[in-house]
Amino acid sequence: HDCMWPWFWDEFIGCLKDTHPEVAQWLAPQGPLHNPAPWPSRTLAKALRTKRKWQEAAYTKTCRVV
């Protein structure tokens, strides 16, 4: 996960060149991913994901395996 974002792109393409050169040749010109959503939307989405993870963790604590 996250391997196609700008901060990991060069390493990702390097690994692809070693393992799947034909895929690397096709993918390299496409460039890394970018999120065109405005920053307020990205911030709210991240907050929502965090809240849902907390809710999931709280629910999981109440589960019992019989």
Coordinates of C-alpha atoms in Angstrom, one line a residue:
H1 CA 0.0 0.0 0.0
D2 CA 1.1 3.6 -0.6
C3 CA 3.8 2.4 -3.1
M4 CA 2.4 4.5 -5.9
W5 CA 2.4 7.8 -4.1
P6 CA 5.1 10.3 -4.8
W7 CA 7.2 9.6 -1.7
F8 CA 7.7 5.9 -2.7
W9 CA 7.4 6.1 -6.4
D10 CA 11.1 5.8 -7.4
E11 CA 11.6 2.8 -5.1
F12 CA 8.4 1.2 -6.5
I13 CA 9.5 1.6 -10.1
G14 CA 13.0 0.3 -9.2
C15 CA 11.4 -2.9 -7.8
L16 CA 9.2 -3.3 -10.8
K17 CA 12.1 -3.0 -13.1
D18 CA 13.8 -5.9 -11.3
T19 CA 10.8 -8.1 -11.2
H20 CA 8.4 -7.1 -14.0
P21 CA 10.3 -4.9 -16.5
E22 CA 7.5 -4.7 -19.1
V23 CA 5.1 -3.4 -16.4
A24 CA 7.6 -0.9 -15.2
Q25 CA 8.2 0.3 -18.8
W26 CA 4.5 0.9 -19.2
L27 CA 3.8 2.4 -15.8
A28 CA 6.8 4.7 -15.3
P29 CA 5.5 7.4 -17.8
Q30 CA 2.2 7.5 -16.0
G31 CA 3.8 8.9 -12.9
P32 CA 2.8 8.6 -9.3
L33 CA -0.7 9.0 -7.9
H34 CA -2.1 12.3 -6.8
N35 CA -5.3 13.2 -5.0
P36 CA -7.0 16.1 -6.7
A37 CA -9.5 16.6 -3.8
P38 CA -9.2 19.9 -1.9
W39 CA -7.4 19.6 1.4
P40 CA -10.5 20.1 3.5
S41 CA -12.1 17.1 2.0
R42 CA -8.9 15.0 2.5
T43 CA -8.7 16.1 6.1
L44 CA -12.3 15.2 6.8
A45 CA -11.9 11.8 5.1
K46 CA -8.9 11.1 7.3
A47 CA -10.8 12.1 10.4
L48 CA -13.6 9.8 9.4
R49 CA -11.3 6.9 8.8
T50 CA -9.7 7.4 12.2
K51 CA -13.1 7.6 14.0
R52 CA -14.2 4.4 12.2
K53 CA -11.0 2.6 13.3
W54 CA -11.7 3.6 16.9
Q55 CA -15.3 2.4 16.7
E56 CA -14.1 -0.9 15.2
A57 CA -11.5 -1.3 18.0
A58 CA -14.2 -0.6 20.6
Y59 CA -16.5 -3.2 19.1
T60 CA -13.8 -5.8 18.7
K61 CA -13.0 -5.5 22.5
T62 CA -16.6 -6.5 23.3
C63 CA -16.5 -9.6 21.0
R64 CA -16.0 -13.0 22.6
V65 CA -15.1 -16.3 21.0
V66 CA -17.0 -19.2 22.4

